Coordinates of C-alpha atoms in Angstrom, one line a residue:
X1271 CA -84.5 73.4 120.6
X1272 CA -86.3 74.3 123.8
X1273 CA -87.5 71.7 126.3
X1274 CA -90.9 70.2 126.3
X1275 CA -93.5 72.0 128.5
X1276 CA -93.0 70.8 132.0
X1277 CA -95.5 70.1 134.7
X1278 CA -95.7 70.7 138.4
X1279 CA -94.6 74.4 138.2
X1280 CA -91.3 73.6 136.5
X1281 CA -89.8 76.5 134.5
X1282 CA -89.6 76.1 130.8
X1283 CA -86.3 76.9 129.0
X1284 CA -87.0 79.9 126.9
X1285 CA -83.9 82.1 127.1
X1286 CA -85.0 85.5 128.6
X1287 CA -88.7 84.5 128.8
X1288 CA -90.0 83.4 132.1
X1289 CA -92.6 80.8 131.3
X1290 CA -94.0 78.2 133.7
X1291 CA -96.7 75.6 133.6
X1292 CA -98.6 73.8 136.4
X1293 CA -101.1 71.0 136.1
X1294 CA -103.7 71.3 138.8
X1295 CA -105.0 68.2 140.6
X1296 CA -108.2 68.3 138.5
X1297 CA -106.2 68.3 135.3
X1298 CA -106.5 72.0 134.3
X1299 CA -103.3 73.4 132.8
X1300 CA -102.2 76.8 134.0
X1301 CA -99.6 78.5 131.9
X1302 CA -98.0 81.8 132.6
X1303 CA -95.3 84.2 131.3
X1304 CA -93.9 86.8 133.7
X1305 CA -93.2 90.2 132.0
X1306 CA -92.0 92.2 134.9
X1307 CA -91.5 95.4 132.8
X1308 CA -95.2 95.7 132.2
X1309 CA -98.0 97.0 134.4
X1310 CA -100.7 94.9 132.7
X1311 CA -101.8 91.2 132.9
X1312 CA -103.8 89.4 130.3
X1313 CA -105.4 86.1 131.2
X1314 CA -107.6 83.8 129.2
X1315 CA -109.6 80.6 129.5
X1316 CA -109.2 78.6 126.3
X1317 CA -111.5 75.8 125.3
X1318 CA -109.7 73.3 123.0
X1319 CA -112.7 72.8 120.7
X1320 CA -114.7 75.0 118.3
X1321 CA -117.3 74.9 115.5
X1322 CA -115.6 72.0 113.8
X1323 CA -116.3 69.9 116.9
X1324 CA -120.1 70.3 116.5
X1325 CA -122.6 68.0 115.0
X1326 CA -124.7 69.1 112.0
X1327 CA -127.7 69.7 114.2
X1328 CA -125.8 71.8 116.7
X1329 CA -123.8 73.9 114.2
X1330 CA -123.2 77.3 115.8
X1331 CA -123.6 76.1 119.5
X1332 CA -120.0 77.0 120.4
X1333 CA -120.5 80.6 119.3
X1334 CA -123.9 80.7 120.9
X1335 CA -122.5 79.6 124.3
X1336 CA -119.7 82.2 124.0
X1337 CA -122.5 84.8 123.7
X1338 CA -124.7 83.3 126.4
X1339 CA -122.1 83.3 129.2
X1340 CA -122.1 87.1 129.1
X1341 CA -125.9 87.2 129.9
X1342 CA -125.4 86.7 133.6
X1343 CA -124.3 84.2 136.2
X1344 CA -125.6 82.9 139.5
X1345 CA -124.1 85.9 141.3
X1346 CA -123.9 88.7 138.7
X1347 CA -126.2 90.2 136.0
X1348 CA -124.9 91.2 132.6
X1349 CA -125.1 94.8 133.8
X1350 CA -123.1 94.1 137.0
X1351 CA -120.4 92.5 134.8
X1352 CA -120.1 95.6 132.7
X1353 CA -119.9 97.9 135.7
X1354 CA -117.3 95.8 137.5
X1355 CA -115.1 95.4 134.5
X1356 CA -115.2 99.2 133.9
X1357 CA -114.5 99.8 137.6
X1358 CA -111.1 98.1 137.3
X1359 CA -110.3 99.6 133.9
X1360 CA -110.4 96.2 132.3
X1361 CA -111.0 94.9 128.8
X1362 CA -113.2 91.7 128.8
X1363 CA -113.7 89.9 125.5
X1364 CA -114.3 86.5 123.9
X1365 CA -114.2 84.8 120.5
X1366 CA -115.0 81.5 118.8
X1367 CA -113.0 79.9 116.1
X1368 CA -113.1 76.6 114.1
X1369 CA -111.0 74.9 116.8
X1370 CA -111.1 77.1 119.9
X1371 CA -113.2 79.3 122.2
X1372 CA -111.5 81.9 124.3
X1373 CA -112.7 84.2 127.2
X1374 CA -110.1 86.8 128.2
X1375 CA -109.6 89.9 130.2
X1376 CA -106.7 92.4 130.4
X1377 CA -106.2 94.6 133.5
X1378 CA -103.6 96.4 135.5
X1379 CA -101.5 94.0 137.6
X1380 CA -103.0 95.4 140.8
X1381 CA -106.4 94.2 139.7
X1382 CA -105.6 90.6 139.0
X1383 CA -107.6 89.1 141.8
X1384 CA -110.8 91.0 140.8
X1385 CA -110.3 90.2 137.1
X1386 CA -109.8 86.5 137.9
X1387 CA -113.0 86.5 140.0
X1388 CA -114.9 88.0 137.1
X1389 CA -113.4 85.7 134.5
X1390 CA -114.0 82.6 136.6
X1391 CA -117.6 83.6 137.4
X1392 CA -118.3 84.2 133.7
X1393 CA -116.9 80.8 132.6
X1394 CA -118.0 78.6 135.4
X1395 CA -121.4 79.9 136.6
X1396 CA -123.5 81.1 133.7
X1397 CA -127.3 80.7 134.2
X1398 CA -128.4 80.2 130.6
X1399 CA -132.0 81.3 131.3
X1400 CA -134.6 80.4 128.8
X1401 CA -135.6 84.1 128.4
X1402 CA -132.0 85.1 127.6
X1403 CA -131.6 82.2 125.2
X1404 CA -134.6 83.4 123.2
X1405 CA -133.3 86.9 123.1
X1406 CA -129.8 85.9 122.0
X1407 CA -131.2 83.7 119.2
X1408 CA -132.7 86.9 117.7
X1409 CA -129.3 88.7 118.1
X1410 CA -127.4 86.0 116.4
X1411 CA -129.9 85.6 113.6
X1412 CA -129.4 89.3 112.9
X1413 CA -125.6 88.7 113.0
X1414 CA -126.0 86.0 110.4
X1415 CA -128.0 88.3 108.1
X1416 CA -125.4 91.1 108.6
X1417 CA -122.6 88.8 107.6
X1418 CA -124.5 87.5 104.6
X1419 CA -124.7 91.1 103.4
X1420 CA -120.9 91.4 103.5
X1421 CA -119.5 90.2 100.2
X1422 CA -116.0 89.6 101.6
X1423 CA -117.4 87.4 104.4
X1424 CA -119.8 85.7 102.1
X1425 CA -117.2 84.6 99.5
X1426 CA -115.1 83.2 102.3
X1427 CA -118.1 81.2 103.6
X1428 CA -119.1 80.0 100.2
X1429 CA -115.6 78.8 99.5
X1430 CA -115.2 77.1 102.9
X1431 CA -118.5 75.3 102.6
X1432 CA -117.6 73.9 99.2
X1433 CA -113.9 73.2 99.9
X1434 CA -114.6 71.1 103.1
X1435 CA -117.9 69.9 101.8
X1436 CA -119.9 67.7 104.1
X1437 CA -117.5 68.2 107.0
X1438 CA -117.9 70.3 110.1
X1439 CA -114.8 72.3 109.2
X1440 CA -116.8 73.7 106.2
X1441 CA -119.8 74.8 108.3
X1442 CA -120.1 78.5 109.5
X1443 CA -118.9 79.3 113.0
X1444 CA -122.1 81.3 113.5
X1445 CA -124.3 78.3 112.5
X1446 CA -127.3 78.7 110.3
X1447 CA -130.7 80.3 110.8
X1448 CA -132.2 76.8 111.1
X1449 CA -129.7 75.5 113.7
X1450 CA -129.6 78.6 115.9
X1451 CA -133.4 78.7 116.0
X1452 CA -133.5 75.1 117.2
X1453 CA -131.3 75.6 120.3
X1454 CA -133.1 74.9 123.5
X1455 CA -132.0 75.5 127.1
X1456 CA -131.3 71.8 127.5
X1457 CA -129.1 71.7 124.3
X1458 CA -127.1 74.7 125.6
X1459 CA -126.6 73.2 129.1
X1460 CA -125.6 69.8 127.6
X1461 CA -123.1 71.3 125.1
X1462 CA -121.7 73.6 127.8
X1463 CA -121.2 70.7 130.2
X1464 CA -119.4 68.6 127.4
X1465 CA -116.9 71.3 126.5
X1466 CA -116.1 73.2 129.7
X1467 CA -114.1 70.5 131.5
X1468 CA -110.5 70.4 132.7
X1469 CA -109.3 68.0 129.9
X1470 CA -110.6 70.6 127.3
X1471 CA -109.3 73.8 128.9
X1472 CA -106.1 75.8 129.2
X1473 CA -105.7 78.8 131.4
X1474 CA -103.0 81.1 130.2
X1475 CA -101.8 84.5 131.6
X1476 CA -99.0 86.9 130.7
X1477 CA -97.7 90.1 132.2
X1478 CA -96.5 91.3 135.6
X1479 CA -97.6 88.2 137.4
X1480 CA -96.2 85.7 139.9
X1481 CA -96.8 82.2 138.8
X1482 CA -97.1 80.4 142.2
X1483 CA -99.5 83.0 143.6
X1484 CA -101.6 83.0 140.4
X1485 CA -101.8 79.2 140.3
X1486 CA -103.0 79.2 143.9
X1487 CA -105.8 81.6 143.0
X1488 CA -106.8 79.7 139.9
X1489 CA -106.8 76.4 141.8
X1490 CA -109.2 77.9 144.4
X1491 CA -111.4 79.4 141.7
X1492 CA -111.6 76.2 139.7
X1493 CA -111.9 73.7 142.5
X1494 CA -115.6 73.1 141.6
X1495 CA -114.4 71.3 138.4
X1496 CA -113.4 67.8 139.3
X1497 CA -110.9 65.6 137.4
X1498 CA -113.8 63.3 136.5
X1499 CA -116.0 66.1 135.1
X1500 CA -116.2 65.3 131.4
X1501 CA -113.9 63.8 128.9
X1502 CA -111.6 65.3 126.3
X1503 CA -113.5 66.1 123.1
X1504 CA -112.6 63.5 120.4
X1505 CA -110.8 64.8 117.4
X1506 CA -111.9 63.6 114.0
X1507 CA -109.8 62.6 111.0
X1508 CA -108.7 65.2 108.5
X1509 CA -111.5 66.0 106.1
X1510 CA -111.2 65.6 102.3
X1511 CA -110.7 68.9 100.4
X1512 CA -112.8 69.1 97.2
X1513 CA -111.5 70.9 94.1
X1514 CA -114.4 72.9 92.6
X1515 CA -115.5 75.9 90.7
X1516 CA -118.5 77.7 92.3
X1517 CA -120.1 80.7 90.7
X1518 CA -122.6 82.6 92.8
X1519 CA -124.5 85.4 91.1
X1520 CA -125.4 88.4 93.2
X1521 CA -126.5 91.3 91.0
X1522 CA -126.4 93.9 93.7
X1523 CA -122.5 93.8 93.9
X1524 CA -120.3 96.1 92.0
X1525 CA -117.3 93.9 92.2
X1526 CA -116.6 90.2 91.7
X1527 CA -115.0 88.6 94.8
X1528 CA -113.0 85.5 94.2
X1529 CA -111.2 82.9 96.3
X1530 CA -108.7 80.6 94.7
X1531 CA -107.2 77.9 97.0
X1532 CA -105.4 74.6 97.4
X1533 CA -105.1 72.3 100.3
X1534 CA -102.2 73.1 102.5
X1535 CA -100.4 71.9 105.6
X1536 CA -101.6 71.4 109.2
X1537 CA -100.5 74.0 111.8
X1538 CA -97.8 71.9 113.3
X1539 CA -96.3 70.4 110.1
X1540 CA -92.5 70.5 109.9
X1541 CA -92.7 72.4 106.6
X1542 CA -95.0 75.1 108.0
X1543 CA -92.2 77.7 108.0
X1544 CA -91.5 77.1 104.3
X1545 CA -95.2 77.5 103.5
X1546 CA -95.3 80.7 105.6
X1547 CA -92.5 82.2 103.5
X1548 CA -94.1 80.9 100.2
X1549 CA -97.3 82.7 101.2
X1550 CA -95.4 85.9 102.1
X1551 CA -93.7 85.9 98.7
X1552 CA -96.9 85.1 96.8
X1553 CA -99.3 87.6 98.4
X1554 CA -98.5 88.3 102.0
X1555 CA -97.7 92.0 101.8
X1556 CA -97.2 95.1 99.7
X1557 CA -94.0 93.8 98.2
X1558 CA -95.5 90.4 97.3
X1559 CA -95.7 89.2 93.7
X1560 CA -99.6 89.4 93.5
X1561 CA -99.8 92.9 95.0
X1562 CA -97.1 94.3 92.8
X1563 CA -98.2 92.5 89.6
X1564 CA -102.0 93.0 89.9
X1565 CA -102.4 96.2 91.9
X1566 CA -99.3 98.3 91.4
X1567 CA -98.2 97.4 87.9
X1568 CA -101.7 97.0 86.2
X1569 CA -104.2 98.6 88.6
X1570 CA -106.6 95.7 88.2
X1571 CA -107.7 95.4 91.9
X1572 CA -107.6 97.3 95.1
X1573 CA -107.6 94.2 97.4
X1574 CA -105.4 91.2 96.5
X1575 CA -103.7 89.0 99.0
X1576 CA -102.9 85.4 99.9
X1577 CA -103.2 83.8 103.3
X1578 CA -102.7 80.5 105.1
X1579 CA -105.5 78.8 107.1
X1580 CA -103.9 76.1 109.1
X1581 CA -105.8 73.7 111.3
X1582 CA -104.8 70.8 113.6
X1583 CA -104.9 68.2 110.8
X1584 CA -105.2 70.1 107.5
X1585 CA -105.2 73.6 106.0
X1586 CA -105.6 75.8 102.9
X1587 CA -103.5 78.3 101.0
X1588 CA -105.8 80.8 99.4
X1589 CA -105.8 83.9 97.3
X1590 CA -108.5 86.5 97.7
X1591 CA -109.3 89.4 95.3
X1592 CA -112.0 91.9 94.5
X1593 CA -112.2 93.4 91.0
X1594 CA -114.4 94.5 88.2
X1595 CA -116.1 91.7 86.2
X1596 CA -114.2 92.9 83.1
X1597 CA -110.9 92.3 84.9
X1598 CA -111.8 89.0 86.6
X1599 CA -110.3 86.6 84.0
X1600 CA -107.1 88.6 83.7
X1601 CA -106.6 88.8 87.5
X1602 CA -107.2 85.0 87.7
X1603 CA -104.8 84.4 84.8
X1604 CA -102.1 86.5 86.4
X1605 CA -102.6 84.7 89.8
X1606 CA -102.2 81.3 88.1
X1607 CA -99.1 82.6 86.3
X1608 CA -97.5 83.4 89.7
X1609 CA -98.4 79.9 90.8
X1610 CA -96.6 78.5 87.8
X1611 CA -93.6 80.7 88.3
X1612 CA -93.2 79.6 91.9
X1613 CA -93.2 76.0 90.7
X1614 CA -90.8 76.4 87.8
X1615 CA -88.4 79.1 88.9
X1616 CA -86.6 79.4 92.3
X1617 CA -87.4 82.6 94.1
X1618 CA -84.6 85.1 94.2
X1619 CA -82.3 85.5 97.2
X1620 CA -83.6 89.1 97.6
X1621 CA -87.2 87.9 97.8
X1622 CA -86.4 85.1 100.2
X1623 CA -84.4 87.4 102.5
X1624 CA -87.1 90.0 102.4
X1625 CA -89.7 87.4 103.3
X1626 CA -87.6 86.0 106.1
X1627 CA -87.0 89.5 107.6
X1628 CA -90.7 90.3 107.3
X1629 CA -91.7 87.0 109.1
X1630 CA -89.2 87.5 111.9
X1631 CA -90.2 91.1 112.3
X1632 CA -93.9 90.2 112.4
X1633 CA -93.2 87.5 115.1
X1634 CA -91.3 89.9 117.4
X1635 CA -93.8 92.8 116.9
X1636 CA -96.7 90.3 117.4
X1637 CA -95.4 89.4 120.9
X1638 CA -94.9 92.9 122.3
X1639 CA -98.1 92.9 124.4
X1640 CA -99.3 90.8 127.3
X1641 CA -102.4 89.9 125.3
X1642 CA -100.5 88.5 122.4
X1643 CA -98.1 86.5 124.7
X1644 CA -101.1 85.1 126.6
X1645 CA -102.6 83.9 123.3
X1646 CA -99.2 82.6 122.0
X1647 CA -98.7 80.4 125.1
X1648 CA -102.2 78.8 124.9
X1649 CA -101.9 78.1 121.1
X1650 CA -98.5 76.6 121.4
X1651 CA -99.7 74.3 124.2
X1652 CA -102.8 73.2 122.4
X1653 CA -101.2 72.7 119.0
X1654 CA -97.6 71.7 119.8
X1655 CA -97.6 70.6 123.4
X1656 CA -94.4 72.5 123.8
X1657 CA -93.0 76.0 123.7
X1658 CA -90.8 77.4 120.9
X1659 CA -88.6 80.4 121.8
X1660 CA -88.1 83.3 119.3
X1661 CA -84.6 81.9 118.7
X1662 CA -86.1 78.5 117.8
X1663 CA -88.5 80.1 115.3
X1664 CA -85.8 82.4 113.9
X1665 CA -83.5 79.4 113.3
X1666 CA -86.3 77.5 111.5
X1667 CA -87.0 80.4 109.3
X1668 CA -83.4 81.1 108.5
X1669 CA -82.7 77.6 107.3
X1670 CA -85.4 77.7 104.6
X1671 CA -83.9 77.8 101.1
X1672 CA -85.2 78.7 97.7
X1673 CA -85.2 75.0 96.8
X1674 CA -87.6 74.4 99.8
X1675 CA -90.0 77.1 98.5
X1676 CA -90.0 75.6 95.0
X1677 CA -90.5 72.0 96.4
X1678 CA -93.5 73.1 98.4
X1679 CA -94.9 75.1 95.5
X1680 CA -94.7 72.0 93.3
X1681 CA -96.3 69.9 96.0
X1682 CA -99.2 72.2 96.8
X1683 CA -100.0 74.3 93.7
X1684 CA -101.4 71.5 91.6
X1685 CA -104.2 72.3 89.0
X1686 CA -106.2 69.3 90.0
X1687 CA -106.3 70.5 93.6
X1688 CA -107.5 74.0 92.9
X1689 CA -110.8 75.3 94.2
X1690 CA -112.4 78.5 92.9
X1691 CA -115.3 80.5 94.3
X1692 CA -116.6 83.6 92.4
X1693 CA -119.3 85.9 93.9
X1694 CA -120.8 89.0 92.2
X1695 CA -122.8 90.2 89.2
X1696 CA -121.3 87.5 87.0
X1697 CA -123.4 88.0 83.9
X1698 CA -122.1 85.7 81.1
X1699 CA -118.8 85.0 82.9
X1700 CA -117.8 81.3 82.6
X1701 CA -114.8 79.6 84.1
X1702 CA -113.9 76.0 83.2
X1703 CA -111.2 73.6 84.7
X1704 CA -109.1 74.4 81.6
X1705 CA -108.9 78.0 82.7
X1706 CA -107.2 76.9 86.0
X1707 CA -104.1 75.4 84.4
X1708 CA -100.9 76.5 86.1

């Protein structure tokens, strides 16, 4: 296996990949991968906390801050940012997740200094004016309404809120109308100051870039952040997952949307590769069992798939489908039958080989751009504290056996652990715990 991420600009053993990490005097981690065959550089400031690190009263503040930093800084207006990014042909973006916030920019290698100046100004010098806060509250309230009109989004949110009931992990990333409306300038300033500190940040970059020169630029840009500015956000214990059956009637919908899930493994669990292959075989692609059985053989649904949602201390393995109400119980029955088959019959060598090749192909294809490499570096640092080469990952996937898949299916796909959310014009449809036997 590859070596642990090293500090003080030491190179990291990663075969052909040129990856280096430096810890600045103030504690900020700077991680780069040189890809000399490219003309682009992607860089991102990652905040190692997200919506699950919020209190009930401040639910949505991470996403709100992500929006607000684009409203202007002490030296640039929002319009100036847009003009300067366009002037260097850059792509500036940001997103908020359950456990991270990221601000990133991608440019030609010749424009790295200008891009770094823009990204630094955005992250370190936002003004958070009271006028802009009031305007952005209106924007995000409309975003919440828009998402609530999207049945695919809504069934996911209903499921999550009931699955991680009472825990921040179950709350919406956007927050609620009540919480977003309550944000004041002082709340925004306090929450920004708590999160945007060296112990909670990782700066990653990938592309045609020189590590030492880049580190020197980042150190100069971030010297206003002292080592004593803030503490690392405390991580809470893993939340309890609640088995449940939730039926939400929405008469305006033509389809029934459903989510059927069980608790799964954390993102860094040793068995994560086995669960990844189990998910691939179950519903991870067009050749998967659910897609073939429910869509191709019977024509009962257009959209049917499974996915993993791993977090730092827990996770879920979920099946999502949309179908006519008349087909709902049959689709549910067929899904549970595949759960049962995974538990009681070893997968075939053909299926296992196909899943392994699919996973390895997706990994390689997913690392072909500077943006994907930049994200990969930051996530591996935050979740694993080390770097895994493609050879490491390929080895871990290749050693998974059919017995491993069956063992994990028996461990995870338990009837007493199942959670089901149904959304649509449900009429007289009833689902009981007896219907979820598998």
